[in-house]
PDB file of C-alpha atoms in Angstrom:
ATOM      1  CA  UNK A 138      34.501  69.422 -55.949  1.00 71.00           C
ATOM      2  CA  UNK A 139      35.434  68.914 -59.275  1.00 82.00           C
ATOM      3  CA  UNK A 140      35.647  64.950 -60.152  1.00 87.00           C
ATOM      4  CA  UNK A 141      39.406  63.796 -60.410  1.00 93.00           C
ATOM      5  CA  UNK A 142      41.013  61.888 -63.633  1.00 95.00           C
ATOM      6  CA  UNK A 143      42.286  58.317 -62.750  1.00 97.00           C
ATOM      7  CA  UNK A 144      42.961  55.068 -65.084  1.00 98.00           C
ATOM      8  CA  UNK A 145      41.624  52.649 -63.935  1.00 98.00           C
ATOM      9  CA  UNK A 146      40.972  48.605 -63.918  1.00 98.00           C
ATOM     10  CA  UNK A 147      37.492  47.248 -62.538  1.00 98.00           C
ATOM     11  CA  UNK A 148      37.230  44.755 -60.737  1.00 98.00           C
ATOM     12  CA  UNK A 149      33.867  44.218 -59.852  1.00 97.00           C
ATOM     13  CA  UNK A 150      30.380  46.030 -60.151  1.00 95.00           C
ATOM     14  CA  UNK A 151      27.358  45.199 -58.868  1.00 93.00           C
ATOM     15  CA  UNK A 152      23.736  45.964 -60.253  1.00 91.00           C
ATOM     16  CA  UNK A 153      22.246  48.742 -57.994  1.00 89.00           C
ATOM     17  CA  UNK A 154      19.504  49.803 -60.036  1.00 89.00           C
ATOM     18  CA  UNK A 155      17.927  48.939 -64.131  1.00 89.00           C
ATOM     19  CA  UNK A 156      20.028  52.296 -64.793  1.00 90.00           C
ATOM     20  CA  UNK A 157      23.280  52.244 -62.108  1.00 94.00           C
ATOM     21  CA  UNK A 158      25.910  50.128 -61.131  1.00 95.00           C
ATOM     22  CA  UNK A 159      28.066  50.182 -57.462  1.00 97.00           C
ATOM     23  CA  UNK A 160      31.607  49.035 -59.127  1.00 97.00           C
ATOM     24  CA  UNK A 161      34.889  48.541 -57.230  1.00 98.00           C
ATOM     25  CA  UNK A 162      38.010  49.745 -59.055  1.00 98.00           C
ATOM     26  CA  UNK A 163      42.422  50.351 -58.496  1.00 98.00           C
ATOM     27  CA  UNK A 164      43.043  53.677 -59.958  1.00 98.00           C
ATOM     28  CA  UNK A 165      46.760  54.723 -60.485  1.00 97.00           C
ATOM     29  CA  UNK A 166      46.556  58.226 -58.233  1.00 97.00           C
ATOM     30  CA  UNK A 167      43.632  56.309 -54.923  1.00 95.00           C
ATOM     31  CA  UNK A 168      44.402  53.441 -54.733  1.00 96.00           C
ATOM     32  CA  UNK A 169      41.143  50.537 -54.499  1.00 96.00           C
ATOM     33  CA  UNK A 170      37.719  52.743 -54.594  1.00 96.00           C
ATOM     34  CA  UNK A 171      33.888  52.136 -54.762  1.00 96.00           C
ATOM     35  CA  UNK A 172      31.450  53.900 -55.610  1.00 96.00           C
ATOM     36  CA  UNK A 173      28.275  54.773 -57.088  1.00 96.00           C
ATOM     37  CA  UNK A 174      27.729  55.353 -61.402  1.00 95.00           C
ATOM     38  CA  UNK A 175      24.403  56.722 -61.272  1.00 93.00           C
ATOM     39  CA  UNK A 176      22.749  55.654 -64.957  1.00 91.00           C
ATOM     40  CA  UNK A 177      25.924  54.222 -65.790  1.00 89.00           C
ATOM     41  CA  UNK A 178      23.789  51.490 -68.257  1.00 85.00           C
ATOM     42  CA  UNK A 179      21.859  53.932 -69.748  1.00 86.00           C
ATOM     43  CA  UNK A 180      21.908  53.845 -73.408  1.00 79.00           C
ATOM     44  CA  UNK A 181      23.352  57.445 -73.343  1.00 80.00           C
ATOM     45  CA  UNK A 182      25.266  58.161 -70.082  1.00 83.00           C
ATOM     46  CA  UNK A 183      29.499  59.410 -69.773  1.00 89.00           C
ATOM     47  CA  UNK A 184      30.389  55.922 -68.708  1.00 89.00           C
ATOM     48  CA  UNK A 185      30.235  54.076 -72.311  1.00 84.00           C
ATOM     49  CA  UNK A 186      27.489  51.396 -71.560  1.00 85.00           C
ATOM     50  CA  UNK A 187      28.533  50.429 -67.903  1.00 90.00           C
ATOM     51  CA  UNK A 188      31.818  49.280 -65.777  1.00 95.00           C
ATOM     52  CA  UNK A 189      32.972  45.884 -66.789  1.00 94.00           C
ATOM     53  CA  UNK A 190      35.113  44.139 -64.766  1.00 96.00           C
ATOM     54  CA  UNK A 191      37.826  43.289 -65.991  1.00 97.00           C
ATOM     55  CA  UNK A 192      38.289  46.365 -68.395  1.00 97.00           C
ATOM     56  CA  UNK A 193      41.022  49.102 -68.349  1.00 97.00           C
ATOM     57  CA  UNK A 194      39.895  52.727 -68.760  1.00 97.00           C
ATOM     58  CA  UNK A 195      39.160  56.422 -67.311  1.00 97.00           C
ATOM     59  CA  UNK A 196      37.891  57.421 -64.392  1.00 97.00           C
ATOM     60  CA  UNK A 197      36.217  60.028 -62.780  1.00 96.00           C
ATOM     61  CA  UNK A 198      34.795  60.372 -59.399  1.00 96.00           C
ATOM     62  CA  UNK A 199      34.648  63.005 -57.060  1.00 94.00           C
ATOM     63  CA  UNK A 200      36.940  62.268 -54.021  1.00 90.00           C
ATOM     64  CA  UNK A 201      35.736  62.572 -50.338  1.00 83.00           C
ATOM     65  CA  UNK A 202      37.769  61.575 -47.290  1.00 76.00           C
ATOM     66  CA  UNK A 203      34.519  61.310 -45.784  1.00 78.00           C
ATOM     67  CA  UNK A 204      32.940  58.910 -47.104  1.00 81.00           C
ATOM     68  CA  UNK A 205      33.657  55.428 -47.685  1.00 83.00           C
ATOM     69  CA  UNK A 206      31.358  55.291 -50.974  1.00 92.00           C
ATOM     70  CA  UNK A 207      32.294  57.591 -53.542  1.00 95.00           C
ATOM     71  CA  UNK A 208      30.891  59.202 -56.417  1.00 95.00           C
ATOM     72  CA  UNK A 209      31.774  57.755 -59.808  1.00 96.00           C
ATOM     73  CA  UNK A 210      30.604  60.327 -62.350  1.00 95.00           C
ATOM     74  CA  UNK A 211      31.734  59.256 -65.624  1.00 95.00           C
ATOM     75  CA  UNK A 212      33.876  55.883 -67.219  1.00 96.00           C
ATOM     76  CA  UNK A 213      36.125  55.631 -71.028  1.00 95.00           C
ATOM     77  CA  UNK A 214      37.508  52.442 -71.274  1.00 94.00           C
ATOM     78  CA  UNK A 215      40.359  51.758 -72.810  1.00 95.00           C
ATOM     79  CA  UNK A 216      40.008  47.517 -73.972  1.00 94.00           C
ATOM     80  CA  UNK A 217      37.889  44.932 -72.013  1.00 92.00           C
ATOM     81  CA  UNK A 218      40.493  42.912 -72.985  1.00 95.00           C
ATOM     82  CA  UNK A 219      38.592  40.629 -75.286  1.00 92.00           C
ATOM     83  CA  UNK A 220      40.810  37.618 -75.990  1.00 90.00           C
ATOM     84  CA  UNK A 221      41.239  36.912 -72.393  1.00 94.00           C
ATOM     85  CA  UNK A 222      37.703  36.457 -72.183  1.00 92.00           C
ATOM     86  CA  UNK A 223      37.589  33.259 -74.785  1.00 90.00           C
ATOM     87  CA  UNK A 224      40.111  31.002 -73.151  1.00 90.00           C
ATOM     88  CA  UNK A 225      38.446  30.280 -69.662  1.00 92.00           C
ATOM     89  CA  UNK A 226      42.185  29.899 -68.255  1.00 94.00           C
ATOM     90  CA  UNK A 227      42.973  33.284 -69.268  1.00 95.00           C
ATOM     91  CA  UNK A 228      40.269  34.338 -68.224  1.00 96.00           C
ATOM     92  CA  UNK A 229      40.441  32.150 -64.638  1.00 96.00           C
ATOM     93  CA  UNK A 230      43.314  33.359 -64.315  1.00 97.00           C
ATOM     94  CA  UNK A 231      41.763  37.247 -63.904  1.00 97.00           C
ATOM     95  CA  UNK A 232      39.744  36.474 -61.874  1.00 97.00           C
ATOM     96  CA  UNK A 233      42.595  35.790 -59.781  1.00 98.00           C
ATOM     97  CA  UNK A 234      43.851  38.984 -59.799  1.00 98.00           C
ATOM     98  CA  UNK A 235      41.016  41.007 -59.633  1.00 98.00           C
ATOM     99  CA  UNK A 236      40.326  39.128 -56.464  1.00 98.00           C
ATOM    100  CA  UNK A 237      43.901  38.957 -55.572  1.00 97.00           C
ATOM    101  CA  UNK A 238      43.232  43.120 -55.480  1.00 98.00           C
ATOM    102  CA  UNK A 239      40.069  43.129 -53.990  1.00 97.00           C
ATOM    103  CA  UNK A 240      41.274  41.454 -51.009  1.00 96.00           C
ATOM    104  CA  UNK A 241      44.777  42.719 -49.550  1.00 96.00           C
ATOM    105  CA  UNK A 242      44.562  46.696 -50.532  1.00 96.00           C
ATOM    106  CA  UNK A 243      42.948  48.740 -47.922  1.00 94.00           C
ATOM    107  CA  UNK A 244      40.444  52.056 -49.826  1.00 93.00           C
ATOM    108  CA  UNK A 245      42.506  55.050 -51.099  1.00 93.00           C
ATOM    109  CA  UNK A 246      46.307  54.011 -50.651  1.00 95.00           C
ATOM    110  CA  UNK A 247      47.736  53.951 -53.707  1.00 96.00           C
ATOM    111  CA  UNK A 248      50.031  51.330 -55.042  1.00 97.00           C
ATOM    112  CA  UNK A 249      50.855  52.815 -59.017  1.00 97.00           C
ATOM    113  CA  UNK A 250      53.165  50.181 -59.031  1.00 96.00           C
ATOM    114  CA  UNK A 251      51.383  47.186 -58.191  1.00 97.00           C
ATOM    115  CA  UNK A 252      48.943  48.768 -60.489  1.00 98.00           C
ATOM    116  CA  UNK A 253      51.129  48.793 -62.752  1.00 97.00           C
ATOM    117  CA  UNK A 254      51.835  45.625 -62.698  1.00 96.00           C
ATOM    118  CA  UNK A 255      48.412  44.205 -62.789  1.00 97.00           C
ATOM    119  CA  UNK A 256      47.770  46.136 -66.343  1.00 98.00           C
ATOM    120  CA  UNK A 257      50.575  44.508 -67.981  1.00 97.00           C
ATOM    121  CA  UNK A 258      49.846  41.047 -66.505  1.00 97.00           C
ATOM    122  CA  UNK A 259      46.235  41.618 -67.765  1.00 97.00           C
ATOM    123  CA  UNK A 260      47.562  42.992 -71.015  1.00 97.00           C
ATOM    124  CA  UNK A 261      49.624  39.266 -70.963  1.00 95.00           C
ATOM    125  CA  UNK A 262      46.425  37.411 -70.511  1.00 96.00           C
ATOM    126  CA  UNK A 263      45.066  39.050 -73.834  1.00 95.00           C
ATOM    127  CA  UNK A 264      48.352  38.832 -75.769  1.00 94.00           C
ATOM    128  CA  UNK A 265      47.736  34.659 -75.380  1.00 90.00           C
ATOM    129  CA  UNK A 266      47.089  33.250 -79.169  1.00 84.00           C
ATOM    130  CA  UNK A 267      44.350  31.219 -79.484  1.00 72.00           C
ATOM    131  CA  UNK A 268      42.889  28.284 -81.307  1.00 66.00           C
ATOM    132  CA  UNK A 269      39.581  29.772 -82.209  1.00 57.00           C
ATOM    133  CA  UNK A 270      37.894  33.621 -81.825  1.00 51.00           C
ATOM    134  CA  UNK A 271      35.535  31.254 -80.604  1.00 47.00           C
ATOM    135  CA  UNK A 272      33.925  31.621 -77.416  1.00 48.00           C
ATOM    136  CA  UNK A 273      34.882  27.373 -76.131  1.00 50.00           C
ATOM    137  CA  UNK A 274      36.652  26.109 -73.376  1.00 51.00           C
ATOM    138  CA  UNK A 275      40.183  26.075 -74.707  1.00 51.00           C
ATOM    139  CA  UNK A 276      41.467  24.420 -71.287  1.00 50.00           C
ATOM    140  CA  UNK A 277      43.280  21.739 -72.903  1.00 52.00           C
ATOM    141  CA  UNK A 278      44.823  24.492 -74.874  1.00 78.00           C
ATOM    142  CA  UNK A 279      48.830  24.548 -73.388  1.00 82.00           C
ATOM    143  CA  UNK A 280      49.803  27.997 -74.574  1.00 88.00           C
ATOM    144  CA  UNK A 281      46.705  29.101 -72.928  1.00 91.00           C
ATOM    145  CA  UNK A 282      47.222  26.882 -69.669  1.00 92.00           C
ATOM    146  CA  UNK A 283      51.271  27.898 -69.497  1.00 93.00           C
ATOM    147  CA  UNK A 284      50.852  31.923 -69.242  1.00 94.00           C
ATOM    148  CA  UNK A 285      47.406  31.178 -66.740  1.00 96.00           C
ATOM    149  CA  UNK A 286      49.826  29.759 -64.476  1.00 96.00           C
ATOM    150  CA  UNK A 287      52.540  32.146 -65.333  1.00 96.00           C
ATOM    151  CA  UNK A 288      50.133  35.328 -65.247  1.00 97.00           C
ATOM    152  CA  UNK A 289      48.477  33.913 -62.021  1.00 97.00           C
ATOM    153  CA  UNK A 290      52.504  32.795 -60.003  1.00 97.00           C
ATOM    154  CA  UNK A 291      53.188  36.023 -60.557  1.00 97.00           C
ATOM    155  CA  UNK A 292      50.148  37.781 -59.027  1.00 97.00           C
ATOM    156  CA  UNK A 293      50.364  36.870 -56.305  1.00 97.00           C
ATOM    157  CA  UNK A 294      53.897  36.506 -55.730  1.00 97.00           C
ATOM    158  CA  UNK A 295      53.948  40.769 -56.420  1.00 96.00           C
ATOM    159  CA  UNK A 296      50.593  41.255 -54.409  1.00 97.00           C
ATOM    160  CA  UNK A 297      51.806  39.530 -50.845  1.00 97.00           C
ATOM    161  CA  UNK A 298      55.135  41.238 -51.439  1.00 96.00           C
ATOM    162  CA  UNK A 299      53.570  44.706 -52.181  1.00 96.00           C
ATOM    163  CA  UNK A 300      51.832  44.156 -48.853  1.00 95.00           C
ATOM    164  CA  UNK A 301      54.235  43.344 -46.819  1.00 95.00           C
ATOM    165  CA  UNK A 302      54.185  40.315 -47.324  1.00 95.00           C
ATOM    166  CA  UNK A 303      57.630  39.188 -48.635  1.00 95.00           C
ATOM    167  CA  UNK A 304      58.895  35.683 -47.805  1.00 95.00           C
ATOM    168  CA  UNK A 305      62.478  35.675 -46.014  1.00 93.00           C
ATOM    169  CA  UNK A 306      64.943  32.389 -46.513  1.00 90.00           C
ATOM    170  CA  UNK A 307      65.158  32.892 -50.375  1.00 85.00           C
ATOM    171  CA  UNK A 308      68.084  31.555 -50.715  1.00 84.00           C
ATOM    172  CA  UNK A 309      66.999  28.052 -48.744  1.00 71.00           C
ATOM    173  CA  UNK A 310      67.273  26.004 -52.253  1.00 71.00           C
ATOM    174  CA  UNK A 311      70.628  27.292 -53.175  1.00 72.00           C
ATOM    175  CA  UNK A 312      71.687  25.881 -49.951  1.00 66.00           C
ATOM    176  CA  UNK A 313      69.478  21.878 -49.498  1.00 65.00           C
ATOM    177  CA  UNK A 314      72.116  19.659 -48.310  1.00 65.00           C
ATOM    178  CA  UNK A 315      70.994  15.797 -48.501  1.00 64.00           C
ATOM    179  CA  UNK A 316      68.785  14.145 -45.754  1.00 61.00           C
ATOM    180  CA  UNK A 317      67.296  17.600 -45.523  1.00 69.00           C
ATOM    181  CA  UNK A 318      63.717  19.220 -46.970  1.00 83.00           C
ATOM    182  CA  UNK A 319      62.561  23.353 -47.310  1.00 90.00           C
ATOM    183  CA  UNK A 320      60.136  23.543 -44.986  1.00 91.00           C
ATOM    184  CA  UNK A 321      58.169  26.840 -44.835  1.00 94.00           C
ATOM    185  CA  UNK A 322      56.598  28.883 -41.736  1.00 93.00           C
ATOM    186  CA  UNK A 323      53.861  30.585 -42.706  1.00 95.00           C
ATOM    187  CA  UNK A 324      53.851  32.829 -38.884  1.00 94.00           C
ATOM    188  CA  UNK A 325      57.310  33.539 -39.577  1.00 94.00           C
ATOM    189  CA  UNK A 326      56.975  34.244 -43.728  1.00 95.00           C
ATOM    190  CA  UNK A 327      60.141  32.776 -44.767  1.00 94.00           C
ATOM    191  CA  UNK A 328      61.447  29.025 -45.731  1.00 93.00           C
ATOM    192  CA  UNK A 329      63.604  26.563 -43.716  1.00 87.00           C
ATOM    193  CA  UNK A 330      66.394  23.552 -44.343  1.00 86.00           C
ATOM    194  CA  UNK A 331      65.479  21.487 -42.220  1.00 76.00           C
ATOM    195  CA  UNK A 332      65.136  17.615 -41.769  1.00 68.00           C
ATOM    196  CA  UNK A 333      62.756  17.555 -38.389  1.00 68.00           C
ATOM    197  CA  UNK A 334      58.861  17.465 -39.206  1.00 70.00           C
ATOM    198  CA  UNK A 335      56.841  20.517 -38.008  1.00 69.00           C
ATOM    199  CA  UNK A 336      53.101  20.383 -37.711  1.00 69.00           C
ATOM    200  CA  UNK A 337      53.272  24.511 -37.916  1.00 85.00           C
ATOM    201  CA  UNK A 338      55.307  24.313 -40.944  1.00 90.00           C
ATOM    202  CA  UNK A 339      54.488  23.036 -44.688  1.00 92.00           C
ATOM    203  CA  UNK A 340      57.229  21.085 -46.509  1.00 90.00           C
ATOM    204  CA  UNK A 341      57.771  22.491 -50.042  1.00 91.00           C
ATOM    205  CA  UNK A 342      59.781  21.678 -52.784  1.00 89.00           C
ATOM    206  CA  UNK A 343      63.039  23.216 -54.254  1.00 88.00           C
ATOM    207  CA  UNK A 344      61.470  24.155 -57.871  1.00 88.00           C
ATOM    208  CA  UNK A 345      58.711  25.793 -54.935  1.00 91.00           C
ATOM    209  CA  UNK A 346      61.469  27.517 -53.702  1.00 92.00           C
ATOM    210  CA  UNK A 347      62.906  28.541 -56.085  1.00 91.00           C
ATOM    211  CA  UNK A 348      59.967  29.439 -58.787  1.00 93.00           C
ATOM    212  CA  UNK A 349      58.882  32.488 -55.777  1.00 95.00           C
ATOM    213  CA  UNK A 350      62.539  33.378 -55.768  1.00 92.00           C
ATOM    214  CA  UNK A 351      63.465  33.644 -59.007  1.00 92.00           C
ATOM    215  CA  UNK A 352      59.696  36.031 -59.383  1.00 94.00           C
ATOM    216  CA  UNK A 353      60.694  38.475 -56.866  1.00 93.00           C
ATOM    217  CA  UNK A 354      64.467  38.734 -58.227  1.00 91.00           C
ATOM    218  CA  UNK A 355      63.514  39.614 -61.469  1.00 87.00           C
ATOM    219  CA  UNK A 356      59.560  38.958 -62.425  1.00 86.00           C
ATOM    220  CA  UNK A 357      60.028  40.363 -65.996  1.00 82.00           C
ATOM    221  CA  UNK A 358      63.279  37.267 -66.717  1.00 80.00           C
ATOM    222  CA  UNK A 359      61.599  35.274 -64.640  1.00 78.00           C
ATOM    223  CA  UNK A 360      61.862  31.056 -65.939  1.00 78.00           C
ATOM    224  CA  UNK A 361      59.214  29.101 -64.414  1.00 85.00           C
ATOM    225  CA  UNK A 362      57.691  25.866 -65.768  1.00 89.00           C
ATOM    226  CA  UNK A 363      54.542  24.560 -65.360  1.00 93.00           C
ATOM    227  CA  UNK A 364      54.054  23.697 -62.515  1.00 93.00           C
ATOM    228  CA  UNK A 365      56.455  25.469 -60.735  1.00 93.00           C
ATOM    229  CA  UNK A 366      53.962  28.105 -61.310  1.00 95.00           C
ATOM    230  CA  UNK A 367      50.818  25.545 -59.979  1.00 95.00           C
ATOM    231  CA  UNK A 368      53.029  25.041 -56.600  1.00 94.00           C
ATOM    232  CA  UNK A 369      53.341  28.961 -56.556  1.00 96.00           C
ATOM    233  CA  UNK A 370      50.125  29.852 -56.536  1.00 97.00           C
ATOM    234  CA  UNK A 371      49.211  26.877 -54.209  1.00 96.00           C
ATOM    235  CA  UNK A 372      52.115  27.984 -51.599  1.00 96.00           C
ATOM    236  CA  UNK A 373      51.509  31.827 -51.798  1.00 97.00           C
ATOM    237  CA  UNK A 374      47.841  31.505 -51.753  1.00 97.00           C
ATOM    238  CA  UNK A 375      47.389  28.981 -48.847  1.00 96.00           C
ATOM    239  CA  UNK A 376      49.517  31.799 -46.790  1.00 97.00           C
ATOM    240  CA  UNK A 377      47.333  34.512 -48.010  1.00 97.00           C
ATOM    241  CA  UNK A 378      44.422  33.044 -46.436  1.00 97.00           C
ATOM    242  CA  UNK A 379      46.458  32.487 -43.371  1.00 96.00           C
ATOM    243  CA  UNK A 380      47.861  35.699 -43.011  1.00 95.00           C
ATOM    244  CA  UNK A 381      45.249  37.534 -44.541  1.00 94.00           C
ATOM    245  CA  UNK A 382      42.449  34.807 -42.131  1.00 93.00           C
ATOM    246  CA  UNK A 383      40.644  34.136 -45.525  1.00 92.00           C
ATOM    247  CA  UNK A 384      40.958  31.676 -48.478  1.00 94.00           C
ATOM    248  CA  UNK A 385      40.641  32.774 -52.071  1.00 95.00           C
ATOM    249  CA  UNK A 386      37.807  31.502 -53.973  1.00 94.00           C
ATOM    250  CA  UNK A 387      38.305  31.838 -57.181  1.00 96.00           C
ATOM    251  CA  UNK A 388      41.843  28.983 -57.312  1.00 96.00           C
ATOM    252  CA  UNK A 389      39.497  26.903 -56.532  1.00 93.00           C
ATOM    253  CA  UNK A 390      38.167  27.497 -59.783  1.00 92.00           C
ATOM    254  CA  UNK A 391      41.418  28.712 -61.402  1.00 95.00           C
ATOM    255  CA  UNK A 392      42.606  25.127 -60.554  1.00 95.00           C
ATOM    256  CA  UNK A 393      40.571  23.104 -61.581  1.00 92.00           C
ATOM    257  CA  UNK A 394      40.576  24.722 -64.699  1.00 91.00           C
ATOM    258  CA  UNK A 395      44.082  25.381 -65.371  1.00 92.00           C
ATOM    259  CA  UNK A 396      45.011  22.002 -64.254  1.00 86.00           C
ATOM    260  CA  UNK A 397      43.683  18.433 -66.622  1.00 64.00           C
ATOM    261  CA  UNK A 398      41.458  16.923 -64.248  1.00 44.00           C
ATOM    262  CA  UNK A 399      42.449  19.413 -61.368  1.00 43.00           C
ATOM    263  CA  UNK A 400      41.688  19.163 -57.536  1.00 40.00           C
ATOM    264  CA  UNK A 401      38.809  18.688 -56.499  1.00 37.00           C
ATOM    265  CA  UNK A 402      39.838  20.262 -52.988  1.00 35.00           C
ATOM    266  CA  UNK A 403      42.223  23.619 -52.076  1.00 35.00           C
ATOM    267  CA  UNK A 404      42.608  22.399 -48.419  1.00 37.00           C
ATOM    268  CA  UNK A 405      46.709  20.782 -49.013  1.00 41.00           C
ATOM    269  CA  UNK A 406      49.044  23.618 -48.287  1.00 42.00           C
ATOM    270  CA  UNK A 407      51.904  21.886 -48.855  1.00 44.00           C
ATOM    271  CA  UNK A 408      53.679  22.430 -52.850  1.00 52.00           C
TER     272      UNK A 408
END
C-alpha cells in the first residue's frame, strides 16, 4: 500500500531507539494517528531531523485499518513555532492545547474543522510579540499572558463542542434575576439560574457563562478579558475531567504560569 500525505500537527513523541521515534499527530484528513517513524532521527532521513511536538507539517504514512500503530515514512516541517517556544505562557497554552486533543479524540476519526482551529490557535500563539528574542521566563509579560489565556479558553471550548459536549442554557447570564445565581450542572452539561445550593452543581459567575456563550457563537470575534478567559479554562477543564474521567495534567502548569502567584491546587471547579 503506497503512503498517503496529509497535513499534520505533532502532539507528542517518544524516542523508540537511537534513530527512531513513536509519534502522535493530529492530521487534517485522517484524525489522530499514532505511528513508528523508523530512522527519523538520522542525519539523512525523510523526516527533517525528527518529529518535534507542537510543530506543523506534512506527514507521509501507510494507513492500515488492522493496525493501531501506523508506519510513518516521511515528515516535512512547515513551522515549529519558534516564537511561541520563547515564552512560558504561550508554551504552556500550546501544551494545554496538545493534551486536549490527545485526550479528547479517538484514533482515525477525522475532525478537519478542529484541525484548522488548532493550527490557527498555534499561529496566534506564535505571533505574540515578545519583550526579547532570548529564551526567558515571560510569565510577567502581560501581552503573552493575555494571549495565552485567550487561546487556552478558545481551545477548551472548541474541543468540547467538537466532541459533543456543548453547554446548554447559554442565555442564563442574560436572564439572571436579583437574588439568584448561575450554577452549572456537569451531569446535564447546562447552566441554570437558581437560589438553591446543590452539591451536584457548581456556582459560576455571569462573566463565565457569557464568555463561554460568546466563544461558542463567534469565536473569532469574541471579546473576552483575561480574568474571564481564566474562569472559562478552570470551569471547562473541570467539566472535561468530569466527562472524560481524567484531569488534564497540563492545566495546573498553565494556570501557575499565566497567573502571577497562581494557584497551587486545581480541585475547586467554582468559576
